mmCIF file of C-alpha atoms and ligand atoms in Angstrom:
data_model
loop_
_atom_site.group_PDB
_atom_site.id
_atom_site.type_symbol
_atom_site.label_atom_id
_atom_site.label_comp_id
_atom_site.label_asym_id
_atom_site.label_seq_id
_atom_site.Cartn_x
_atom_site.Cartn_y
_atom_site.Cartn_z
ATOM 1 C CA UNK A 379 129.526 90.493 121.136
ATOM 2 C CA UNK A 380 126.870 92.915 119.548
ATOM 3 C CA UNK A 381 127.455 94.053 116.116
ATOM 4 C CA UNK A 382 125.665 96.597 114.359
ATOM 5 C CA UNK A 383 124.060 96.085 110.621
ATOM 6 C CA UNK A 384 122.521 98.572 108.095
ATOM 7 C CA UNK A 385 120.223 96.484 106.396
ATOM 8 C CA UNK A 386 119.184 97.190 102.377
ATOM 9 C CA UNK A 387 117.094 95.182 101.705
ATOM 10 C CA UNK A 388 116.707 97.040 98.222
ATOM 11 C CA UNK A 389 114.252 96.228 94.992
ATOM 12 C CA UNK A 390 113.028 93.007 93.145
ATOM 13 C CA UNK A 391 114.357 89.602 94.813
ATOM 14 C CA UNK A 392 116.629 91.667 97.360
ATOM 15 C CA UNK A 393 113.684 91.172 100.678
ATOM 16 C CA UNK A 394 113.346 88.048 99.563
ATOM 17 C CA UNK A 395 117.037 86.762 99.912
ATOM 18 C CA UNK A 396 118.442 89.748 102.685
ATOM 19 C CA UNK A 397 115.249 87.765 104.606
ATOM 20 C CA UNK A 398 116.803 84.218 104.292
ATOM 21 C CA UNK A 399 120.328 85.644 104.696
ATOM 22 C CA UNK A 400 119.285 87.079 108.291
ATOM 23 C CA UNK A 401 117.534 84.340 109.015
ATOM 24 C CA UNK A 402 120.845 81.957 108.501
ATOM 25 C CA UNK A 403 122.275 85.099 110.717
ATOM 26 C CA UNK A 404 120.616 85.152 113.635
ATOM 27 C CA UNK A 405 121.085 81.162 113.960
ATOM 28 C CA UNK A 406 124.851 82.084 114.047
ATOM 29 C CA UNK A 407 123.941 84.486 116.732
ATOM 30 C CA UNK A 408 122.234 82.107 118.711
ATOM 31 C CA UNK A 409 124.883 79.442 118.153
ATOM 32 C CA UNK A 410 127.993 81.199 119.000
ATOM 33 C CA UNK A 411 126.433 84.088 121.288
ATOM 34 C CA UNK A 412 126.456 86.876 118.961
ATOM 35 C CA UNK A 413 123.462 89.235 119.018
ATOM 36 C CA UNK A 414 123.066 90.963 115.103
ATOM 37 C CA UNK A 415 121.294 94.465 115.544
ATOM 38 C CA UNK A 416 119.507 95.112 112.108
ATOM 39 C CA UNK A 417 119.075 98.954 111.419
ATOM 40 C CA UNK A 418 116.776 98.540 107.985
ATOM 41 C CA UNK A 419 117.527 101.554 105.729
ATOM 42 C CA UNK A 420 116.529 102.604 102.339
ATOM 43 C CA UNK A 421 118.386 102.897 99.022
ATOM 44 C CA UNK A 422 117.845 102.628 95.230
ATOM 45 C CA UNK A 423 114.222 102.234 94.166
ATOM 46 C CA UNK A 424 112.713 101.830 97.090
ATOM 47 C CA UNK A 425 113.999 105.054 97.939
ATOM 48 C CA UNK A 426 112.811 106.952 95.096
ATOM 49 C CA UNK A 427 109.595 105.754 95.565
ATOM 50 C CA UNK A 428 109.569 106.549 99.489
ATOM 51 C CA UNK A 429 111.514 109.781 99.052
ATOM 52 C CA UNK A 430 112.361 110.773 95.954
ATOM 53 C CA UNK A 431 115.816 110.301 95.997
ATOM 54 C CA UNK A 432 118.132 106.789 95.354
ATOM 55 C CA UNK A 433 120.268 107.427 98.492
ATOM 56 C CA UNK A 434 119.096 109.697 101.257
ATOM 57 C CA UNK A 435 121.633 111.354 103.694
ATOM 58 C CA UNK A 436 120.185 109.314 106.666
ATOM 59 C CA UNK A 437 121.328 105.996 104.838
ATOM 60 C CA UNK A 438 124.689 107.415 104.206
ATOM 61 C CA UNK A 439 124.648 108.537 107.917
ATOM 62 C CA UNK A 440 123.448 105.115 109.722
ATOM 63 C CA UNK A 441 125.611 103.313 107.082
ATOM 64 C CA UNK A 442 128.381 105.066 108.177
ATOM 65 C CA UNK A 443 127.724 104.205 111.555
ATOM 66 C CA UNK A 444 127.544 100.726 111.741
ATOM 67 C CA UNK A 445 129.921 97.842 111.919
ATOM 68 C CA UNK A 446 128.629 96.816 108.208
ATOM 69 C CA UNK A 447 126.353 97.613 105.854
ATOM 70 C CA UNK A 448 124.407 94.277 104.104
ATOM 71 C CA UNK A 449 122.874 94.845 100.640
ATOM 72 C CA UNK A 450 120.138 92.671 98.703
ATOM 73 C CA UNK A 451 119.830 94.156 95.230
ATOM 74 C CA UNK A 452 118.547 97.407 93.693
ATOM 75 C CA UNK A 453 117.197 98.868 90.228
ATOM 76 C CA UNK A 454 114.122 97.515 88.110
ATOM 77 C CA UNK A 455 112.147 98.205 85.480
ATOM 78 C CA UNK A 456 110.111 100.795 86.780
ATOM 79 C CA UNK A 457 113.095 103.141 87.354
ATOM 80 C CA UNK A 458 115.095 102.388 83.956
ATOM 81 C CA UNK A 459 113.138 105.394 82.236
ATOM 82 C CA UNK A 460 114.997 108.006 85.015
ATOM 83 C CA UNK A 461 117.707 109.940 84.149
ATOM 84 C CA UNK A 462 121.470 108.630 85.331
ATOM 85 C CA UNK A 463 121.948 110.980 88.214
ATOM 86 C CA UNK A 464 119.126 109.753 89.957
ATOM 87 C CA UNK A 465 118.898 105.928 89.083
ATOM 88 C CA UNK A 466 118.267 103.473 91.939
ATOM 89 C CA UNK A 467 122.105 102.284 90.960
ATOM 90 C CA UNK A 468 123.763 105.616 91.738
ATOM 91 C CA UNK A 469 122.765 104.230 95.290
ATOM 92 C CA UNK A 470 125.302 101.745 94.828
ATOM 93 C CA UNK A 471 127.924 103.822 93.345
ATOM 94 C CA UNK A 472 127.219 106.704 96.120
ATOM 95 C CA UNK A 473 127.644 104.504 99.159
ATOM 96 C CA UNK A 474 130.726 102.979 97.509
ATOM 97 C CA UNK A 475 131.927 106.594 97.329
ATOM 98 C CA UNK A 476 130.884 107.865 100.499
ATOM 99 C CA UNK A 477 132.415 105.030 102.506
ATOM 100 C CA UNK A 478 135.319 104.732 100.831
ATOM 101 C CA UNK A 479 135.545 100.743 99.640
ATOM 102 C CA UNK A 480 137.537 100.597 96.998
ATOM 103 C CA UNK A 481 138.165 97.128 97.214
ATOM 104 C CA UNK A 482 135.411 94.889 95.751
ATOM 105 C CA UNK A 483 136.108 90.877 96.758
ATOM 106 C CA UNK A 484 134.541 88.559 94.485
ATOM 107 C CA UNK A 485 135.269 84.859 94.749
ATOM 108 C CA UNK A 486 133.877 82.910 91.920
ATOM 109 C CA UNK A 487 134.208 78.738 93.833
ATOM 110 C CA UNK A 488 132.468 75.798 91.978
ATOM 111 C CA UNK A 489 130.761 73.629 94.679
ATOM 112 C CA UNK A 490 131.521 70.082 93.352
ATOM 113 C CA UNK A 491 128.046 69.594 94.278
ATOM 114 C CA UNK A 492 127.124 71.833 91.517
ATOM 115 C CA UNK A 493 129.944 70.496 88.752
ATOM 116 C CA UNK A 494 126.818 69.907 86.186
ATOM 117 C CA UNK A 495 125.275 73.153 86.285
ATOM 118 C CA UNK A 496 128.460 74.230 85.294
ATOM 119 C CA UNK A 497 128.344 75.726 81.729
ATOM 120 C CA UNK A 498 131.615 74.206 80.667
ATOM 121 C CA UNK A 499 132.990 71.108 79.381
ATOM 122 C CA UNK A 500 133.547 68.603 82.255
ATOM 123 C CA UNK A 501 137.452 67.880 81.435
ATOM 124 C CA UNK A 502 138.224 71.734 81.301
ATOM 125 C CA UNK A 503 137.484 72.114 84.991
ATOM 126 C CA UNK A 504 138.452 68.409 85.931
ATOM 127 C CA UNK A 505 137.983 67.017 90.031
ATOM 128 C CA UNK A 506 138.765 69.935 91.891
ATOM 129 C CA UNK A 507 136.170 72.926 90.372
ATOM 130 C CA UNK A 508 136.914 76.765 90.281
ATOM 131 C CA UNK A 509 138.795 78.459 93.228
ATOM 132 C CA UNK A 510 139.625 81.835 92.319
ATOM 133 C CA UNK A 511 138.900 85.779 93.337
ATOM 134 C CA UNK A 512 138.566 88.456 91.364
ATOM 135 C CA UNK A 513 139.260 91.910 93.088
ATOM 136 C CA UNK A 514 137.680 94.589 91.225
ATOM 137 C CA UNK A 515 138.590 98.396 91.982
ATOM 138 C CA UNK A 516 135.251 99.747 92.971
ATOM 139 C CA UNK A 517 135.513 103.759 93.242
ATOM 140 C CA UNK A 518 137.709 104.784 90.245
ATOM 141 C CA UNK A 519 137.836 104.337 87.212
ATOM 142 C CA UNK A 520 135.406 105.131 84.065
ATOM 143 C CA UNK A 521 132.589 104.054 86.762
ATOM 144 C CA UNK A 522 133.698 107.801 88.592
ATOM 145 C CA UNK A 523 135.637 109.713 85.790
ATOM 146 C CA UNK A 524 133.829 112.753 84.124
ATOM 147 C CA UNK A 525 130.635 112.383 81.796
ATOM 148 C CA UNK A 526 128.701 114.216 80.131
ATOM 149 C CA UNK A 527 126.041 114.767 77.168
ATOM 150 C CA UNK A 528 126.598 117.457 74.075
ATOM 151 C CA UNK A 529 125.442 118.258 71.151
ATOM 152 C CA UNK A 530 127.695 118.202 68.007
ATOM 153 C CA UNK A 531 127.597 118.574 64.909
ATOM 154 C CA UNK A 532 126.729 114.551 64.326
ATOM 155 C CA UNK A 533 123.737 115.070 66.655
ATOM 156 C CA UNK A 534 124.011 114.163 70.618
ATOM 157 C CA UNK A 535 127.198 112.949 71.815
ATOM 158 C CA UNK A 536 127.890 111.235 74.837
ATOM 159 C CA UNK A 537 130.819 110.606 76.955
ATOM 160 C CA UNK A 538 132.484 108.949 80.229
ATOM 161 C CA UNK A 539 136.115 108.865 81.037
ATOM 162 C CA UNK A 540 138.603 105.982 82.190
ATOM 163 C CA UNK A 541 140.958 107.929 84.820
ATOM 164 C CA UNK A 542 143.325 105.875 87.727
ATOM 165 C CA UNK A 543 145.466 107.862 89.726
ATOM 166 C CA UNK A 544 148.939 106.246 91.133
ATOM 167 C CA UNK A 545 147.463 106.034 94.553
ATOM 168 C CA UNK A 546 144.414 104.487 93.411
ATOM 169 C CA UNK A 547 145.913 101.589 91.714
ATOM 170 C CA UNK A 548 148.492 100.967 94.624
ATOM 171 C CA UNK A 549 145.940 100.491 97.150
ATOM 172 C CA UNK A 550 143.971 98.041 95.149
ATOM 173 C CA UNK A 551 146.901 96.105 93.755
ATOM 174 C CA UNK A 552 148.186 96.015 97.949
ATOM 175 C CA UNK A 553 144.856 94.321 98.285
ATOM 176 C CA UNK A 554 145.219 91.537 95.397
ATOM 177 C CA UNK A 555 149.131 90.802 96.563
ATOM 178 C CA UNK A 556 147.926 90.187 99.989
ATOM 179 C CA UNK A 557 144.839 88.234 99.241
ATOM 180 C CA UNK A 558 147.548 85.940 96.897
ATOM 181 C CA UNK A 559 149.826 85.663 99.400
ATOM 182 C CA UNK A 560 147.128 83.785 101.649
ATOM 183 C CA UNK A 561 146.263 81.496 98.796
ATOM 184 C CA UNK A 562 148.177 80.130 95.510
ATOM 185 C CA UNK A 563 150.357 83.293 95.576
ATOM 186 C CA UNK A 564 149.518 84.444 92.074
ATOM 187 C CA UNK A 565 148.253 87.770 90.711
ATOM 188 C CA UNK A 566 146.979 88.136 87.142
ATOM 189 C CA UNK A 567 146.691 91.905 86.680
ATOM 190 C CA UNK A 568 144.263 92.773 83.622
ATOM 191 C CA UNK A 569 143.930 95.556 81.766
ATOM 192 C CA UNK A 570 143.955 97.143 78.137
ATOM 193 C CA UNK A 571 147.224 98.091 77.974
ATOM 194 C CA UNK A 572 147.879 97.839 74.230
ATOM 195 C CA UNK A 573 145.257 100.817 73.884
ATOM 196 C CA UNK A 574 144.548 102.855 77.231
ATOM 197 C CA UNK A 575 147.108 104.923 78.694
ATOM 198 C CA UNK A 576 145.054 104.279 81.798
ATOM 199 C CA UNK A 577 146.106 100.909 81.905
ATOM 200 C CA UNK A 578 149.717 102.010 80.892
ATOM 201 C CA UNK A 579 149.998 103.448 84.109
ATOM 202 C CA UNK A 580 147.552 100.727 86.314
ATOM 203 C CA UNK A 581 150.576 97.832 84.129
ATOM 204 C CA UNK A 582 153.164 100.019 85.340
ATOM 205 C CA UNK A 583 151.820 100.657 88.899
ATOM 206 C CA UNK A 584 151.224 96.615 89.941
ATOM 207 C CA UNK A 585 154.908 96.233 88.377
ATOM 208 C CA UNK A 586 156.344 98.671 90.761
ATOM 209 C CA UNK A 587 154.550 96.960 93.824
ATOM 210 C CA UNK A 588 155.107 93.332 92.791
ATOM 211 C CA UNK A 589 158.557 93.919 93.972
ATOM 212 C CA UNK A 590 157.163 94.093 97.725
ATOM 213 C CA UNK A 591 156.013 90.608 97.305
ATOM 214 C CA UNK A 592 158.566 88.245 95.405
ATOM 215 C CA UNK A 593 157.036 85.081 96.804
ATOM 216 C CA UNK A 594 153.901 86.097 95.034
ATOM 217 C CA UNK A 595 153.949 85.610 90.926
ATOM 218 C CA UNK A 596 152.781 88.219 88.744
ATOM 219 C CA UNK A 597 151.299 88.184 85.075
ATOM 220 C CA UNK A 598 149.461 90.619 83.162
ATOM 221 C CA UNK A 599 146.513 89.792 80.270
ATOM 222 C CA UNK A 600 144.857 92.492 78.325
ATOM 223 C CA UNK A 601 141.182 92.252 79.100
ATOM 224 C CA UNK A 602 140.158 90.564 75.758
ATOM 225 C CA UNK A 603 142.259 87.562 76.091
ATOM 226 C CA UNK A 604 141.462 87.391 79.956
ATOM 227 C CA UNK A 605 137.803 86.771 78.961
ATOM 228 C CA UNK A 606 138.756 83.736 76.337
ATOM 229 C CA UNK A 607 141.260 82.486 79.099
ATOM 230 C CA UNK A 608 138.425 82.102 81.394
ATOM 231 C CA UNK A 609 136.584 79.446 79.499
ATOM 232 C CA UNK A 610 139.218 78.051 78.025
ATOM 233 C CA UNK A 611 141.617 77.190 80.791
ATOM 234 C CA UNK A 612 140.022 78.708 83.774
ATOM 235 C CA UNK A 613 142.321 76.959 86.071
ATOM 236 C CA UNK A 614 144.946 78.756 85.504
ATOM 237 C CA UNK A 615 143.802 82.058 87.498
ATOM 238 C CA UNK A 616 144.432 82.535 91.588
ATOM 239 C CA UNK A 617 143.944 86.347 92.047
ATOM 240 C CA UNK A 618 142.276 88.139 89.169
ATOM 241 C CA UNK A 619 143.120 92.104 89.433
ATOM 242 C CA UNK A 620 141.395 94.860 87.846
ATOM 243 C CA UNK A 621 139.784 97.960 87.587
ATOM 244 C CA UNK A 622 135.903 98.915 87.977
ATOM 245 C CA UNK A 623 134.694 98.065 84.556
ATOM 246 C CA UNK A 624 136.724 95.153 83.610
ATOM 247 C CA UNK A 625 136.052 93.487 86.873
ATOM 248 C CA UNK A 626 132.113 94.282 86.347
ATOM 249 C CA UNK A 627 132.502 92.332 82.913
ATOM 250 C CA UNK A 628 134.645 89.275 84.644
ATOM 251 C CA UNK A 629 133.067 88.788 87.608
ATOM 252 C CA UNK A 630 129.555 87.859 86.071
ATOM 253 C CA UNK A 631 131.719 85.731 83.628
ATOM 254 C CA UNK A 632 133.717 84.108 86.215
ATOM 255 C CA UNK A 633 130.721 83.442 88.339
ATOM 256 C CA UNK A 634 128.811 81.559 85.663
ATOM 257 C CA UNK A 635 131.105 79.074 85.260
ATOM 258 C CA UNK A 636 130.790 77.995 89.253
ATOM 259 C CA UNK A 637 127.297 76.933 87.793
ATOM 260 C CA UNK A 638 125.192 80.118 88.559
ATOM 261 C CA UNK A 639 125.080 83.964 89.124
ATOM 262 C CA UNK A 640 123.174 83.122 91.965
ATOM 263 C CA UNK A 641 125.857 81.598 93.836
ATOM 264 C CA UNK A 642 128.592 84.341 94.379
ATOM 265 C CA UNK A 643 128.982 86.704 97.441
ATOM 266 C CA UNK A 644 131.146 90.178 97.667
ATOM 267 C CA UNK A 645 132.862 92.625 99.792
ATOM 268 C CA UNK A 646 133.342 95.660 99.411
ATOM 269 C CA UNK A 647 136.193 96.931 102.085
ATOM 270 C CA UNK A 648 137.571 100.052 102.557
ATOM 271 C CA UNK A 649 140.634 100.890 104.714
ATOM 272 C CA UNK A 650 138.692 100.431 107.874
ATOM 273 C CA UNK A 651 136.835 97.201 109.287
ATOM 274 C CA UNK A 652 133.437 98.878 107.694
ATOM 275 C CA UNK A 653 133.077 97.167 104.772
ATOM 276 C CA UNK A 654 129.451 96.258 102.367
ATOM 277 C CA UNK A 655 128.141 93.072 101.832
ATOM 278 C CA UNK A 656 126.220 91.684 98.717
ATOM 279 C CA UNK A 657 125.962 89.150 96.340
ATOM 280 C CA UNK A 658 126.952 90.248 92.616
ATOM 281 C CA UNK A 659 123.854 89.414 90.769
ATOM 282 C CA UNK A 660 120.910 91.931 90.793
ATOM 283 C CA UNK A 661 117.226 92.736 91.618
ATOM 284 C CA UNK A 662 115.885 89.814 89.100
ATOM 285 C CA UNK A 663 112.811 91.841 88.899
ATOM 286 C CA UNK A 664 111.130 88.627 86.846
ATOM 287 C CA UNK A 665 111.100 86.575 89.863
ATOM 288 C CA UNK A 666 110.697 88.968 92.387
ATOM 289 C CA UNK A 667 108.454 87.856 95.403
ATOM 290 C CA UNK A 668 108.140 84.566 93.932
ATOM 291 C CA UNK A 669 109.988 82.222 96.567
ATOM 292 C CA UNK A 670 112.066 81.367 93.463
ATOM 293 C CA UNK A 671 115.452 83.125 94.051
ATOM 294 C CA UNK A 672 118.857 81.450 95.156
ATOM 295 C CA UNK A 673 119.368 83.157 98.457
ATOM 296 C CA UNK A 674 123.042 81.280 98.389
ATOM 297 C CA UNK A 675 125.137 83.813 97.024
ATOM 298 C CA UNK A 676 123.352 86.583 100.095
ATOM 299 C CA UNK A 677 123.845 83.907 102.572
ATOM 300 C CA UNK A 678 127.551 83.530 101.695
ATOM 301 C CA UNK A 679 127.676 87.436 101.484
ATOM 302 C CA UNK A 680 126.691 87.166 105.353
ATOM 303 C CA UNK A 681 129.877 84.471 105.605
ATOM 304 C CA UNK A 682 132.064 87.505 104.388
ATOM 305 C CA UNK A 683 130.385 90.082 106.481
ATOM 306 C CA UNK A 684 131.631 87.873 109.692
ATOM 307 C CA UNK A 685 135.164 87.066 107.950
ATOM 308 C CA UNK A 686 136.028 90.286 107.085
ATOM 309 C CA UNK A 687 134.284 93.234 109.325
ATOM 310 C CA UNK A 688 133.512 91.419 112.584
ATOM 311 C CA UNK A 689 136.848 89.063 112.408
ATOM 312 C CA UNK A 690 134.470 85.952 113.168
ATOM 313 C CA UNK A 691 136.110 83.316 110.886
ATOM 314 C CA UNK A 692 134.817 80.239 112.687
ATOM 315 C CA UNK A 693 131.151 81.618 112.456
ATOM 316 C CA UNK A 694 131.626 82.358 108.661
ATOM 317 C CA UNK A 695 133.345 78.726 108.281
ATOM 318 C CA UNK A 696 129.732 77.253 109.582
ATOM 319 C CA UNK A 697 127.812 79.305 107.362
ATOM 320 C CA UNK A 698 129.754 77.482 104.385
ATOM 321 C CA UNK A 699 129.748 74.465 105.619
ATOM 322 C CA UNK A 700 125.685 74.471 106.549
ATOM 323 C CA UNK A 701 125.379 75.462 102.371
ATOM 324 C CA UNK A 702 127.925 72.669 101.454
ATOM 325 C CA UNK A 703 125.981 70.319 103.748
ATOM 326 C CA UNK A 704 122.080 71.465 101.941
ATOM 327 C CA UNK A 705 123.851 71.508 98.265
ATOM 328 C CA UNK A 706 125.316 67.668 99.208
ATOM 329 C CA UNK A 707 121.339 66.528 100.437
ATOM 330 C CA UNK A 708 120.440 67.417 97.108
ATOM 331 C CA UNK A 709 118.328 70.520 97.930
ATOM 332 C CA UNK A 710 118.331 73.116 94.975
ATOM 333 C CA UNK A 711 116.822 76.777 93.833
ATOM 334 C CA UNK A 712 115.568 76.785 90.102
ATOM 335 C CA UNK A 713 119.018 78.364 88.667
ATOM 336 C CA UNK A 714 120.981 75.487 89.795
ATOM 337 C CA UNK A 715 118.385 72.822 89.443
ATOM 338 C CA UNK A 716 119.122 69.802 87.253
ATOM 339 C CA UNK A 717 117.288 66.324 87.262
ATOM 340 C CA UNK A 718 116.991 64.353 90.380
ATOM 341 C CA UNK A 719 117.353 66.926 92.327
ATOM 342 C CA UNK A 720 114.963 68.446 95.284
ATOM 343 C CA UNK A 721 113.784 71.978 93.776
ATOM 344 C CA UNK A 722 113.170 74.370 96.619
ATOM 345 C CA UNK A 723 112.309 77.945 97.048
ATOM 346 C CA UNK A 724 114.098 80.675 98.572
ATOM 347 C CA UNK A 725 112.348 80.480 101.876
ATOM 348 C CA UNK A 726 112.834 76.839 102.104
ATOM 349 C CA UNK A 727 116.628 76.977 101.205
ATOM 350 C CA UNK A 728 117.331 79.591 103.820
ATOM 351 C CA UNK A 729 115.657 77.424 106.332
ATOM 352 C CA UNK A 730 117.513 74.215 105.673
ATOM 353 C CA UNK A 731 120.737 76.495 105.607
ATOM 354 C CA UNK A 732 119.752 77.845 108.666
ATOM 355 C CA UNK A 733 118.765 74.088 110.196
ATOM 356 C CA UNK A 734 122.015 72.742 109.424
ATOM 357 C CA UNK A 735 123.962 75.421 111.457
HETATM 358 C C1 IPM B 195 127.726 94.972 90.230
HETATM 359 C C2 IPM B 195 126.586 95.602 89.489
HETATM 360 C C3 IPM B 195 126.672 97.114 89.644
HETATM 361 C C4 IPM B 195 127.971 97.569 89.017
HETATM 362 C C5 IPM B 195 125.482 97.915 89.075
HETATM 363 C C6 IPM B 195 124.163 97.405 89.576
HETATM 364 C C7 IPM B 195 125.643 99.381 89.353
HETATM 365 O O1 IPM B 195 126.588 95.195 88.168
HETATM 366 O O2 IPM B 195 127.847 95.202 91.451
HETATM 367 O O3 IPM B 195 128.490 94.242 89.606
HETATM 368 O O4 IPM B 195 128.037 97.769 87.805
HETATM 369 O O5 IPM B 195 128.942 97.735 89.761
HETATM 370 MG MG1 MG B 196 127.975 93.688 87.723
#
């Protein structure tokens, strides 16, 4: 089969790991008789910087044509002195938009492999590591309500507004009941609910459709305690659910406790097969095109992309396996390094990911 790919390769580290990821791709191709047609477009600061712009048209157009779009990282440095509306990240936050993917999958696993990079005390995560997803709303929320700047009679005021419509929340807490009933069949919905009348209605939403699916458990946490819970008894979470900016906050959380930020993938899926593909951490602008970053979390990314756009489980199975297999030799990028280890660089990972396909 031929499957088409918008390629972002983006700013910073994000050439340097969408290189290793399609690398570790087109092995997969060869393998199991795939071919991967890359279509390399521009967003975020290399876009400014070519253009003018953080997200041309064309992007949104070639994006929207093809089977999936695969994302390194944008944003740096250079751009941070712009103004908001045209900030390499509103290229994120537009192509969310314009393709519709509400749905942001982000599983946070602890490789056993990597149990002492792990941040937390060894008896708090015993044997069996971290298993669980968080699934973030991605196009609502105070990420898309109004904003806006004025001046008052304190000086400048600034503001940006938490909004969820019914629908909004349905679809999204659909997503988290199904993904639970595939796995330990338990949804933690999280929100602020002794405060925002937003997440009155997003509490009283997920109530209404956890009666579709009473073989799947259902408990709420207001967002405060949800970020103790997850260092204190982490095990206790299957399917995290919650909106934009809570799930921003949780996910980076959740991910440093499998041992790095350079280890976790996402999806981003809509309510077609077109879905984005990315790892959660960003454009590490301090290592950039230094052979240092973890191109794991983009390689696993690519695992998704096959999974859950092309419907290609066995191919995303031997992508995981082929990083299980380099993380059990011993083989390991600065972030997760610890002593006795082999430490590697990006290009060097991807290829022993890519050899062991
Ligand atoms: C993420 C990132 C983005 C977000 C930024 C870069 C816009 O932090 O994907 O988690 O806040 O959604
Ligand atoms: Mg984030």
């Amino acid at each position: 089969m031929k499957y088409n790919v918008a390629v972002i390769k983006g700013d910073g580290i994000g050439p340097d790991i969408v290189d290793q990821a399609l690398l570790v791709l087109d092995k997969v191709g060869e393998k199991f008789n795939h071919t991967f047609n890359y279509t390399e477009v521009l967003a975020g600061g290399a876009a400014l910087d070519a253009v003018g712009v953080p997200l041309p048209d064309e992007t949104v157009k070639i994006c929207k044509e093809s089977d999936a779009v695969f994302l390194g990282a944008v944003g740096g440095p250079k751009w941070d002195v712009l103004p908001g509306n045209i900030r390499p990240e509103k290229a994120l936050l537009g192509l969310r938009s314009a393709l519709g993917l509400f749905a942001n999958i982000r599983p946070a696993i602890m490789y056993k492999e990597l149990a002492d990079a792990c941040p937390l005390k060894p008896e708090i995560l015993g044997e069996d590591g971290l298993d669980l997803v968080v699934i973030r709303e991605l196009t609502g929320g105070i990420y898309f309500g109004e904003r806006g700047v004025k001046t008052t009679e304190y000086g400048e005021s600034a503001y940006d507004t938490m909004i969820y419509s019914e629908v909004e929340v349905k679809r999204i807490a659909k997503v988290a009941f199904e993904i639970a009933r595939k796995r330990n069949k338990k949804v933690t919905s999280v929100d602020k609910a002794n405060i925002l009348d937003s997440s009155r209605l997003w509490r009283s939403v997920v109530e209404e459709m956890a009666k579709d699916y009473p073989d799947v458990a259902l408990n709420h946490l207001y967002v405060d305690n949800c970020a103790m819970q997850l260092v204190v008894k982490p095990k206790q979470f299957d399917v995290i659910l919650t909106g934009n900016m809570f799930g921003d906050i949780l996910s980076d959380e959740a991910s440093m406790i499998t041992g790095s930020i350079g280890m976790l993938p996402s999806a981003s899926l809509g309510s077609s097969k077109l879905g984005m593909y990315e790892p959660i951490h960003g454009s590490a602008p301090d290592i950039a095109g230094q052979d240092k970053a973890n191109p794991i979390a983009t390689v696993i990314s690519a695992a998704m992309m096959l999974r859950y756009s092309f419907d290609l489980e066995k191919e995303a199975l031997a992508i995981e396996k082929a990083v299980e297999k380099v993380l059990a030799a011993g083989y390991r990028t600065g972030d997760i390094y610890s002593n006795g280890k082999k430490l590697v660089g990006t290009k060097e990972m991807g290829q022993l990911i890519s050899d062991a396909l």
